[in-house]
mmCIF file of C-alpha atoms and ligand atoms in Angstrom:
data_model
loop_
_atom_site.group_PDB
_atom_site.id
_atom_site.type_symbol
_atom_site.label_atom_id
_atom_site.label_comp_id
_atom_site.label_asym_id
_atom_site.label_seq_id
_atom_site.Cartn_x
_atom_site.Cartn_y
_atom_site.Cartn_z
ATOM 1 C CA MET A 1 89.173 88.256 91.617
ATOM 2 C CA ASP A 2 90.215 89.300 88.029
ATOM 3 C CA ARG A 3 94.028 89.267 87.367
ATOM 4 C CA ILE A 4 96.888 89.173 89.838
ATOM 5 C CA PHE A 5 100.311 90.428 88.754
ATOM 6 C CA SER A 6 103.490 90.837 91.465
ATOM 7 C CA GLY A 7 106.747 91.195 91.311
ATOM 8 C CA VAL A 8 110.159 89.999 92.652
ATOM 9 C CA GLN A 9 113.677 91.825 91.910
ATOM 10 C CA PRO A 10 116.482 89.427 91.234
ATOM 11 C CA THR A 11 118.913 91.061 93.618
ATOM 12 C CA GLY A 12 120.403 87.675 95.246
ATOM 13 C CA ASN A 13 119.605 86.604 98.917
ATOM 14 C CA LEU A 14 115.889 86.030 98.675
ATOM 15 C CA HIS A 15 114.634 85.476 102.545
ATOM 16 C CA LEU A 16 112.376 84.938 104.998
ATOM 17 C CA GLY A 17 110.378 88.264 104.516
ATOM 18 C CA ASN A 18 110.393 87.853 100.529
ATOM 19 C CA TYR A 19 108.561 84.547 101.704
ATOM 20 C CA LEU A 20 106.182 85.415 103.985
ATOM 21 C CA GLY A 21 104.850 88.934 102.476
ATOM 22 C CA ALA A 22 104.962 87.884 99.416
ATOM 23 C CA ILE A 23 105.768 84.385 97.647
ATOM 24 C CA ARG A 24 103.575 82.750 100.253
ATOM 25 C CA ASN A 25 100.563 84.609 99.344
ATOM 26 C CA PHE A 26 101.349 84.097 95.810
ATOM 27 C CA VAL A 27 100.729 80.144 96.402
ATOM 28 C CA ARG A 28 97.905 80.660 97.880
ATOM 29 C CA LEU A 29 96.079 83.267 95.121
ATOM 30 C CA GLN A 30 96.781 81.345 92.366
ATOM 31 C CA ALA A 31 93.494 78.630 93.206
ATOM 32 C CA GLU A 32 91.500 81.632 92.387
ATOM 33 C CA SER A 33 93.081 83.698 89.618
ATOM 34 C CA GLU A 34 94.499 84.040 86.583
ATOM 35 C CA CYS A 35 98.384 84.810 87.825
ATOM 36 C CA VAL A 36 101.358 86.789 86.446
ATOM 37 C CA PHE A 37 104.208 86.502 88.597
ATOM 38 C CA CYS A 38 107.652 88.534 86.920
ATOM 39 C CA VAL A 39 111.313 88.170 88.488
ATOM 40 C CA VAL A 40 112.072 91.906 87.299
ATOM 41 C CA ASP A 41 115.248 92.582 85.780
ATOM 42 C CA LEU A 42 114.730 95.832 84.816
ATOM 43 C CA HIS A 43 114.007 97.356 88.232
ATOM 44 C CA ALA A 44 117.156 95.067 89.297
ATOM 45 C CA ILE A 45 119.761 97.125 87.495
ATOM 46 C CA THR A 46 118.623 101.005 89.173
ATOM 47 C CA VAL A 47 120.778 99.730 91.221
ATOM 48 C CA TRP A 48 124.525 98.089 89.766
ATOM 49 C CA GLN A 49 124.822 94.471 89.120
ATOM 50 C CA GLU A 50 126.907 92.150 88.200
ATOM 51 C CA PRO A 51 126.123 90.359 85.036
ATOM 52 C CA ALA A 52 126.553 86.979 85.951
ATOM 53 C CA GLU A 53 124.910 87.701 89.172
ATOM 54 C CA LEU A 54 121.925 88.972 87.888
ATOM 55 C CA ARG A 55 121.686 85.826 85.432
ATOM 56 C CA ASN A 56 121.783 83.543 88.286
ATOM 57 C CA SER A 57 119.456 85.448 90.399
ATOM 58 C CA THR A 58 117.219 85.685 88.209
ATOM 59 C CA ARG A 59 117.243 81.798 87.667
ATOM 60 C CA GLU A 60 117.119 81.775 91.223
ATOM 61 C CA VAL A 61 113.912 83.625 91.703
ATOM 62 C CA ALA A 62 111.970 81.420 88.980
ATOM 63 C CA ALA A 63 113.168 78.636 91.286
ATOM 64 C CA ALA A 64 111.853 80.230 94.746
ATOM 65 C CA PHE A 65 108.511 80.566 92.847
ATOM 66 C CA ILE A 66 108.668 77.439 91.613
ATOM 67 C CA ALA A 67 110.092 75.249 94.333
ATOM 68 C CA ALA A 68 107.464 77.512 97.034
ATOM 69 C CA GLY A 69 104.246 75.692 94.969
ATOM 70 C CA ILE A 70 103.412 77.917 91.955
ATOM 71 C CA ASP A 71 102.608 75.993 89.455
ATOM 72 C CA PRO A 72 104.454 77.331 86.518
ATOM 73 C CA GLN A 73 101.942 75.346 83.598
ATOM 74 C CA ALA A 74 98.869 76.505 85.039
ATOM 75 C CA GLN A 75 100.603 80.500 85.928
ATOM 76 C CA ILE A 76 102.724 83.022 84.018
ATOM 77 C CA ILE A 77 105.900 83.228 85.812
ATOM 78 C CA PHE A 78 109.117 85.193 83.234
ATOM 79 C CA ASN A 79 111.421 87.539 83.398
ATOM 80 C CA GLN A 80 110.711 91.235 82.856
ATOM 81 C CA SER A 81 113.000 91.933 79.995
ATOM 82 C CA GLN A 82 111.437 89.351 77.799
ATOM 83 C CA VAL A 83 108.905 91.383 77.292
ATOM 84 C CA PRO A 84 109.216 94.759 75.599
ATOM 85 C CA ALA A 85 105.502 96.007 76.664
ATOM 86 C CA HIS A 86 106.744 97.122 80.145
ATOM 87 C CA ALA A 87 109.440 99.783 79.030
ATOM 88 C CA GLU A 88 107.534 101.134 76.495
ATOM 89 C CA LEU A 89 104.570 101.379 78.307
ATOM 90 C CA ALA A 90 106.740 102.970 81.659
ATOM 91 C CA TRP A 91 108.218 105.343 79.443
ATOM 92 C CA ILE A 92 104.228 106.822 78.627
ATOM 93 C CA PHE A 93 104.004 106.816 82.113
ATOM 94 C CA ASN A 94 107.164 108.390 82.343
ATOM 95 C CA CYS A 95 104.862 111.274 81.011
ATOM 96 C CA VAL A 96 102.092 110.687 82.649
ATOM 97 C CA ALA A 97 103.338 110.561 86.415
ATOM 98 C CA ARG A 98 104.720 114.040 88.103
ATOM 99 C CA LEU A 99 107.718 114.874 89.599
ATOM 100 C CA GLY A 100 105.909 115.731 92.845
ATOM 101 C CA TRP A 101 104.446 112.261 93.207
ATOM 102 C CA LEU A 102 108.185 110.497 92.677
ATOM 103 C CA ASN A 103 109.984 113.316 95.032
ATOM 104 C CA ARG A 104 107.584 111.513 97.426
ATOM 105 C CA MET A 105 108.796 108.353 97.593
ATOM 106 C CA THR A 106 110.308 107.027 100.580
ATOM 107 C CA GLN A 107 112.426 103.840 98.908
ATOM 108 C CA PHE A 108 113.803 105.709 96.876
ATOM 109 C CA LYS A 109 114.565 108.367 99.478
ATOM 110 C CA GLU A 110 116.145 105.381 101.452
ATOM 111 C CA LYS A 111 117.751 104.200 98.370
ATOM 112 C CA ALA A 112 119.177 106.662 97.475
ATOM 113 C CA GLY A 113 120.978 107.888 100.793
ATOM 114 C CA LYS A 114 123.289 111.357 100.786
ATOM 115 C CA GLN A 115 124.785 110.235 97.536
ATOM 116 C CA ARG A 116 121.488 111.339 95.204
ATOM 117 C CA GLU A 117 123.061 113.093 92.347
ATOM 118 C CA ASN A 118 124.744 110.007 92.242
ATOM 119 C CA ALA A 119 121.920 107.630 91.887
ATOM 120 C CA SER A 120 120.896 106.188 88.704
ATOM 121 C CA ALA A 121 117.497 107.670 86.906
ATOM 122 C CA GLY A 122 116.042 105.046 86.847
ATOM 123 C CA LEU A 123 115.962 104.093 90.035
ATOM 124 C CA TYR A 124 113.710 107.525 90.336
ATOM 125 C CA VAL A 125 111.379 106.226 88.132
ATOM 126 C CA TYR A 126 111.439 102.807 89.319
ATOM 127 C CA PRO A 127 107.970 103.467 90.993
ATOM 128 C CA ASN A 128 106.679 103.653 87.024
ATOM 129 C CA LEU A 129 107.925 101.199 85.549
ATOM 130 C CA MET A 130 106.511 99.201 88.340
ATOM 131 C CA ALA A 131 102.547 100.757 87.134
ATOM 132 C CA ALA A 132 103.882 99.508 83.868
ATOM 133 C CA ASP A 133 103.899 95.593 85.047
ATOM 134 C CA ILE A 134 100.927 95.989 86.666
ATOM 135 C CA LEU A 135 98.827 97.456 83.996
ATOM 136 C CA ALA A 136 100.510 95.947 80.917
ATOM 137 C CA TYR A 137 97.798 93.363 81.844
ATOM 138 C CA LYS A 138 95.290 95.318 83.325
ATOM 139 C CA ALA A 139 95.849 93.593 86.786
ATOM 140 C CA THR A 140 93.438 94.730 89.318
ATOM 141 C CA HIS A 141 94.857 92.627 92.520
ATOM 142 C CA VAL A 142 98.987 92.821 93.823
ATOM 143 C CA PRO A 143 99.739 90.665 96.321
ATOM 144 C CA VAL A 144 103.008 92.725 98.177
ATOM 145 C CA GLY A 145 104.858 93.233 101.213
ATOM 146 C CA GLU A 146 104.031 96.496 103.333
ATOM 147 C CA ASP A 147 106.731 97.975 102.115
ATOM 148 C CA GLN A 148 105.373 98.223 98.555
ATOM 149 C CA LYS A 149 102.569 100.252 99.559
ATOM 150 C CA GLN A 150 103.546 103.474 98.662
ATOM 151 C CA HIS A 151 104.494 102.577 95.291
ATOM 152 C CA LEU A 152 101.049 101.299 94.730
ATOM 153 C CA GLU A 153 99.037 104.017 95.267
ATOM 154 C CA LEU A 154 101.231 106.062 93.264
ATOM 155 C CA ALA A 155 100.312 103.005 90.207
ATOM 156 C CA ARG A 156 96.808 103.795 91.002
ATOM 157 C CA ASP A 157 97.393 108.101 90.706
ATOM 158 C CA ILE A 158 98.977 107.277 87.211
ATOM 159 C CA ALA A 159 96.189 105.349 85.585
ATOM 160 C CA GLN A 160 93.578 107.214 87.300
ATOM 161 C CA LYS A 161 95.791 110.193 86.031
ATOM 162 C CA PHE A 162 96.179 108.420 81.979
ATOM 163 C CA ASN A 163 92.405 107.629 82.127
ATOM 164 C CA HIS A 164 91.507 111.087 83.393
ATOM 165 C CA ASP A 165 93.468 112.610 80.845
ATOM 166 C CA TYR A 166 92.645 110.580 77.754
ATOM 167 C CA GLY A 167 89.512 110.511 78.905
ATOM 168 C CA VAL A 168 89.321 106.781 78.703
ATOM 169 C CA GLU A 169 88.049 103.833 81.194
ATOM 170 C CA PHE A 170 91.105 102.184 80.456
ATOM 171 C CA PHE A 171 92.928 101.194 83.142
ATOM 172 C CA PRO A 172 91.216 99.135 86.309
ATOM 173 C CA ILE A 173 92.364 100.333 89.558
ATOM 174 C CA ILE A 174 94.624 98.760 91.901
ATOM 175 C CA GLU A 175 94.278 96.911 94.987
ATOM 176 C CA PRO A 176 97.179 96.119 97.330
ATOM 177 C CA LEU A 177 96.951 92.491 98.722
ATOM 178 C CA ILE A 178 98.742 93.014 102.009
ATOM 179 C CA GLN A 179 98.326 90.012 103.494
ATOM 180 C CA GLY A 180 99.275 87.750 106.699
ATOM 181 C CA GLU A 181 101.363 87.974 109.997
ATOM 182 C CA GLY A 182 104.532 88.615 107.864
ATOM 183 C CA THR A 183 103.832 91.755 105.578
ATOM 184 C CA ARG A 184 106.902 93.243 107.579
ATOM 185 C CA VAL A 185 109.724 90.936 108.735
ATOM 186 C CA MET A 186 112.197 92.827 110.589
ATOM 187 C CA SER A 187 115.889 91.631 110.966
ATOM 188 C CA LEU A 188 117.302 89.495 113.272
ATOM 189 C CA ARG A 189 120.126 91.845 114.640
ATOM 190 C CA ASP A 190 118.220 95.031 114.607
ATOM 191 C CA GLY A 191 114.252 95.005 115.395
ATOM 192 C CA SER A 192 113.881 98.391 114.032
ATOM 193 C CA ALA A 193 115.077 98.068 110.662
ATOM 194 C CA LYS A 194 113.598 95.337 107.630
ATOM 195 C CA MET A 195 114.748 91.659 106.851
ATOM 196 C CA SER A 196 116.826 93.207 103.684
ATOM 197 C CA LYS A 197 118.419 91.484 100.533
ATOM 198 C CA SER A 198 121.347 94.197 101.426
ATOM 199 C CA ASP A 199 122.210 94.032 104.738
ATOM 200 C CA PRO A 200 125.322 93.236 104.808
ATOM 201 C CA SER A 201 125.524 91.230 107.695
ATOM 202 C CA ASP A 202 124.099 87.728 106.330
ATOM 203 C CA ALA A 203 122.992 86.903 109.935
ATOM 204 C CA SER A 204 120.308 89.440 109.907
ATOM 205 C CA ARG A 205 118.269 87.375 107.785
ATOM 206 C CA ILE A 206 117.270 84.142 106.725
ATOM 207 C CA ASN A 207 118.090 83.130 103.166
ATOM 208 C CA LEU A 208 115.103 80.370 101.784
ATOM 209 C CA THR A 209 118.712 78.618 100.331
ATOM 210 C CA ASP A 210 120.037 78.200 104.306
ATOM 211 C CA GLY A 211 120.436 74.517 105.428
ATOM 212 C CA PRO A 212 118.755 73.202 109.141
ATOM 213 C CA ASP A 213 122.218 74.463 110.606
ATOM 214 C CA ASP A 214 122.473 78.057 109.250
ATOM 215 C CA ILE A 215 118.908 78.397 110.388
ATOM 216 C CA ALA A 216 119.250 76.986 113.687
ATOM 217 C CA LYS A 217 122.680 79.421 114.540
ATOM 218 C CA LYS A 218 120.893 82.628 113.140
ATOM 219 C CA ILE A 219 117.696 82.050 115.387
ATOM 220 C CA ARG A 220 120.005 81.428 118.415
ATOM 221 C CA ARG A 221 121.413 83.988 118.065
ATOM 222 C CA ALA A 222 118.802 86.264 117.133
ATOM 223 C CA ARG A 223 118.790 89.662 119.002
ATOM 224 C CA THR A 224 115.927 89.655 122.337
ATOM 225 C CA ASP A 225 115.540 91.270 125.093
ATOM 226 C CA PRO A 226 115.974 89.333 128.898
ATOM 227 C CA GLU A 227 112.212 89.181 129.870
ATOM 228 C CA ALA A 228 109.990 85.964 129.181
ATOM 229 C CA LEU A 229 107.281 86.155 126.448
ATOM 230 C CA PRO A 230 104.392 88.087 127.602
ATOM 231 C CA SER A 231 100.853 85.981 127.191
ATOM 232 C CA GLU A 232 99.042 88.856 125.696
ATOM 233 C CA VAL A 233 100.148 91.498 122.803
ATOM 234 C CA GLU A 234 100.180 94.771 124.808
ATOM 235 C CA GLY A 235 103.173 92.928 126.386
ATOM 236 C CA LEU A 236 105.362 92.951 122.799
ATOM 237 C CA GLU A 237 104.902 96.501 123.160
ATOM 238 C CA GLY A 238 108.385 98.689 123.269
ATOM 239 C CA ARG A 239 110.172 95.015 122.503
ATOM 240 C CA PRO A 240 110.491 95.023 118.810
ATOM 241 C CA GLU A 241 113.233 92.172 118.646
ATOM 242 C CA ALA A 242 110.639 89.803 120.581
ATOM 243 C CA ALA A 243 107.613 91.219 118.887
ATOM 244 C CA ASN A 244 109.132 90.183 115.132
ATOM 245 C CA LEU A 245 110.160 86.649 116.564
ATOM 246 C CA VAL A 246 106.539 86.119 117.433
ATOM 247 C CA THR A 247 105.319 87.544 114.016
ATOM 248 C CA ILE A 248 107.500 84.935 112.316
ATOM 249 C CA TYR A 249 106.418 82.485 114.730
ATOM 250 C CA ALA A 250 102.588 83.209 114.153
ATOM 251 C CA ALA A 251 103.006 83.542 109.938
ATOM 252 C CA LEU A 252 104.728 80.336 109.880
ATOM 253 C CA ASP A 253 102.135 78.293 111.748
ATOM 254 C CA ASP A 254 99.378 80.449 110.318
ATOM 255 C CA ALA A 255 98.372 81.191 113.741
ATOM 256 C CA THR A 256 97.598 84.793 115.306
ATOM 257 C CA THR A 257 99.892 86.233 117.273
ATOM 258 C CA GLU A 258 97.551 85.927 119.992
ATOM 259 C CA ALA A 259 97.306 82.907 119.682
ATOM 260 C CA VAL A 260 101.057 81.702 119.868
ATOM 261 C CA LEU A 261 101.485 83.608 122.942
ATOM 262 C CA ARG A 262 98.719 82.183 124.692
ATOM 263 C CA GLU A 263 100.458 78.958 124.036
ATOM 264 C CA VAL A 264 103.799 80.546 124.874
ATOM 265 C CA GLY A 265 103.691 83.138 127.182
ATOM 266 C CA GLY A 266 105.830 83.082 130.532
ATOM 267 C CA THR A 267 108.314 80.644 128.531
ATOM 268 C CA GLN A 268 111.954 81.773 128.266
ATOM 269 C CA PHE A 269 113.074 83.318 124.720
ATOM 270 C CA SER A 270 115.650 80.119 124.769
ATOM 271 C CA ASP A 271 113.174 77.616 124.874
ATOM 272 C CA PHE A 272 111.183 79.481 122.227
ATOM 273 C CA LYS A 273 114.021 79.579 119.468
ATOM 274 C CA GLY A 274 114.084 76.453 120.114
ATOM 275 C CA ARG A 275 110.298 75.561 118.565
ATOM 276 C CA LEU A 276 111.008 78.571 116.226
ATOM 277 C CA THR A 277 114.084 76.697 114.755
ATOM 278 C CA GLU A 278 112.022 73.652 114.599
ATOM 279 C CA LEU A 279 109.313 75.388 112.828
ATOM 280 C CA ALA A 280 111.367 77.121 110.119
ATOM 281 C CA VAL A 281 112.783 74.204 108.988
ATOM 282 C CA ALA A 282 110.221 72.255 108.641
ATOM 283 C CA ARG A 283 108.233 75.122 106.675
ATOM 284 C CA LEU A 284 111.363 75.860 104.305
ATOM 285 C CA GLY A 285 113.223 72.887 104.479
ATOM 286 C CA PRO A 286 111.671 71.767 101.476
ATOM 287 C CA ILE A 287 111.864 74.681 99.590
ATOM 288 C CA GLY A 288 115.480 75.306 100.310
ATOM 289 C CA GLU A 289 115.800 71.756 98.940
ATOM 290 C CA GLU A 290 113.529 71.757 95.681
ATOM 291 C CA MET A 291 115.662 75.571 94.604
ATOM 292 C CA GLN A 292 119.048 73.733 94.614
ATOM 293 C CA ARG A 293 117.543 71.088 92.263
ATOM 294 C CA LEU A 294 116.189 73.228 90.197
ATOM 295 C CA MET A 295 119.224 75.321 90.557
ATOM 296 C CA ALA A 296 121.662 72.710 89.393
ATOM 297 C CA ALA A 297 118.641 72.198 86.424
ATOM 298 C CA PRO A 298 118.949 75.707 84.608
ATOM 299 C CA GLY A 299 117.534 74.657 81.420
ATOM 300 C CA GLU A 300 114.819 73.417 82.952
ATOM 301 C CA VAL A 301 114.084 77.032 84.689
ATOM 302 C CA ASP A 302 114.766 78.395 81.401
ATOM 303 C CA ALA A 303 112.328 76.967 79.689
ATOM 304 C CA ILE A 304 110.027 77.539 81.999
ATOM 305 C CA LEU A 305 110.829 81.187 82.065
ATOM 306 C CA LYS A 306 110.650 81.259 77.896
ATOM 307 C CA HIS A 307 107.004 80.213 77.629
ATOM 308 C CA GLY A 308 106.103 82.161 80.787
ATOM 309 C CA ALA A 309 107.439 84.939 78.652
ATOM 310 C CA GLU A 310 105.417 84.093 75.446
ATOM 311 C CA ARG A 311 102.663 83.629 77.422
ATOM 312 C CA ALA A 312 102.926 87.389 79.220
ATOM 313 C CA SER A 313 103.554 88.911 75.241
ATOM 314 C CA GLU A 314 100.052 87.139 74.497
ATOM 315 C CA ILE A 315 98.406 89.666 76.846
ATOM 316 C CA ALA A 316 100.571 92.381 77.444
ATOM 317 C CA GLU A 317 100.934 93.329 73.619
ATOM 318 C CA PRO A 318 97.241 94.012 72.864
ATOM 319 C CA ILE A 319 97.052 96.124 76.155
ATOM 320 C CA LEU A 320 100.187 98.392 74.691
ATOM 321 C CA HIS A 321 98.886 98.627 71.286
ATOM 322 C CA GLU A 322 95.623 100.161 72.688
ATOM 323 C CA ALA A 323 97.570 102.202 74.875
ATOM 324 C CA LYS A 324 99.290 103.582 72.307
ATOM 325 C CA GLU A 325 95.909 104.188 69.474
ATOM 326 C CA ILE A 326 94.690 106.182 73.164
ATOM 327 C CA VAL A 327 98.283 108.211 72.998
ATOM 328 C CA GLY A 328 97.704 109.403 69.486
ATOM 329 C CA PHE A 329 100.676 107.341 67.957
ATOM 330 C CA LEU A 330 100.308 106.982 64.361
ATOM 331 C CA ASN A 331 99.994 103.560 63.805
ATOM 332 C CA VAL A 332 101.617 102.792 60.319
ATOM 333 C CA ARG A 333 102.265 98.867 60.552
HETATM 334 P P1 LIG B 401 112.335 92.993 96.757
HETATM 335 O O1 LIG B 401 112.731 91.962 97.416
HETATM 336 O O2 LIG B 401 112.241 94.126 96.779
HETATM 337 O O3 LIG B 401 111.672 92.313 95.649
HETATM 338 O O4 LIG B 401 110.451 92.384 97.311
HETATM 339 C C1 LIG B 401 109.993 91.453 96.940
HETATM 340 C C2 LIG B 401 108.671 91.166 97.854
HETATM 341 O O5 LIG B 401 108.920 90.752 98.863
HETATM 342 C C3 LIG B 401 108.061 92.618 97.978
HETATM 343 O O6 LIG B 401 106.543 92.197 97.666
HETATM 344 C C4 LIG B 401 108.262 93.247 99.079
HETATM 345 O O7 LIG B 401 107.189 93.776 99.632
HETATM 346 C C5 LIG B 401 108.629 91.508 99.920
HETATM 347 N N1 LIG B 401 109.388 92.190 101.218
HETATM 348 C C6 LIG B 401 110.916 91.971 100.796
HETATM 349 N N2 LIG B 401 111.357 92.570 102.397
HETATM 350 C C7 LIG B 401 110.200 92.161 102.810
HETATM 351 C C8 LIG B 401 109.726 92.298 104.713
HETATM 352 N N3 LIG B 401 110.990 92.095 105.419
HETATM 353 N N4 LIG B 401 109.042 91.910 104.690
HETATM 354 C C9 LIG B 401 107.779 91.919 104.717
HETATM 355 N N5 LIG B 401 107.793 91.637 103.001
HETATM 356 C C10 LIG B 401 108.993 91.748 102.114
HETATM 357 N N1 LIG B 402 109.054 97.183 93.485
HETATM 358 C C1 LIG B 402 108.463 95.414 93.865
HETATM 359 C C2 LIG B 402 109.723 95.570 95.552
HETATM 360 O O1 LIG B 402 110.687 95.910 95.124
HETATM 361 C C3 LIG B 402 108.827 94.613 92.800
HETATM 362 C C4 LIG B 402 107.970 95.019 91.744
HETATM 363 C C5 LIG B 402 108.783 95.463 90.709
HETATM 364 C C6 LIG B 402 106.497 94.350 91.773
HETATM 365 N N2 LIG B 402 107.374 95.756 89.682
HETATM 366 C C7 LIG B 402 105.828 94.863 90.677
HETATM 367 C C8 LIG B 402 105.889 94.197 92.549
HETATM 368 C C9 LIG B 402 104.487 94.942 90.361
HETATM 369 C C10 LIG B 402 104.298 94.020 92.440
HETATM 370 C C11 LIG B 402 104.032 94.382 91.245
HETATM 371 O O2 LIG B 402 109.405 94.233 95.951
#
């Protein structure tokens, strides 16, 4: 694999879905490749963010990366706004992507809701900025959760159209990496809704900073159905809440859903929830504690982000420079 790029928005409440769908895979990939991990603050402001909270959440995402096990000396960790190449390349991509492509984006439709006229223009061109994030590094592999698949297909289309229109082989073809059992973790309160940072109910998600008592309480109260656990995957059909808890267990245990069901099939949810709590506390506890330590040492986090931005710029600047030449911008400096 060549270069890995991924991003997480600093919009508060990092949760188990972010960990299982994305951050955990970042940690694994760093052994094989050069990685660039970005706290995407430019994306965050496509919906209103309180400035002081945005700064705090930016440090929190960086702290989560480090606490989960990304080595900030070996890999690049930075916040997007500190590397101007992202916004500059995004402008070029605003002129490559077609309105018809953006109109199909389901995340825009969901986030804009019925008040479409009132959504920011940034929310609409969000996927173009995402393509710029990746392609400013000519990254080839992008680890994300299932919900980002459509955006990555659009990023691929942008790279291909740019190459085609300008008659070059400049940008690489992007490969999504959607791996593991936890690529779509659902809400603990509603098996048909994605676990999300913005769900008004805190009981719907396990936050990475939740302590053992909160984790236990949320799992105990998680919705289930009255049936016992099945011993085969087919038995989870039509039981979204049950399927979600089993999937979370499998993901945390690095096992398959099949293997988990072979072990727990026939038992009651009350027992299973106890086991799940133990596993979740064992896996997430140390990460949450290290995050708290880092959040209490903002200077340490800021120094890592600064160093990361410098290294990120060194890669992105020459690529942006070449893209500008290809487009035909007269370089007079
Ligand atoms: P975001 O919070 O939207 O910035 O997402 C950061 C990363 O976490 C992306 O790769 C998402 O695909 C992933 N992610 C977010 N929510 C979930 C979820 N409920 N299940 C699995 N992955 C998720
Ligand atoms: N849109 C992604 C999300 O909400 C975050 C993101 C921004 C990203 N730029 C990216 C992910 C580039 C992967 C690559 O989850």
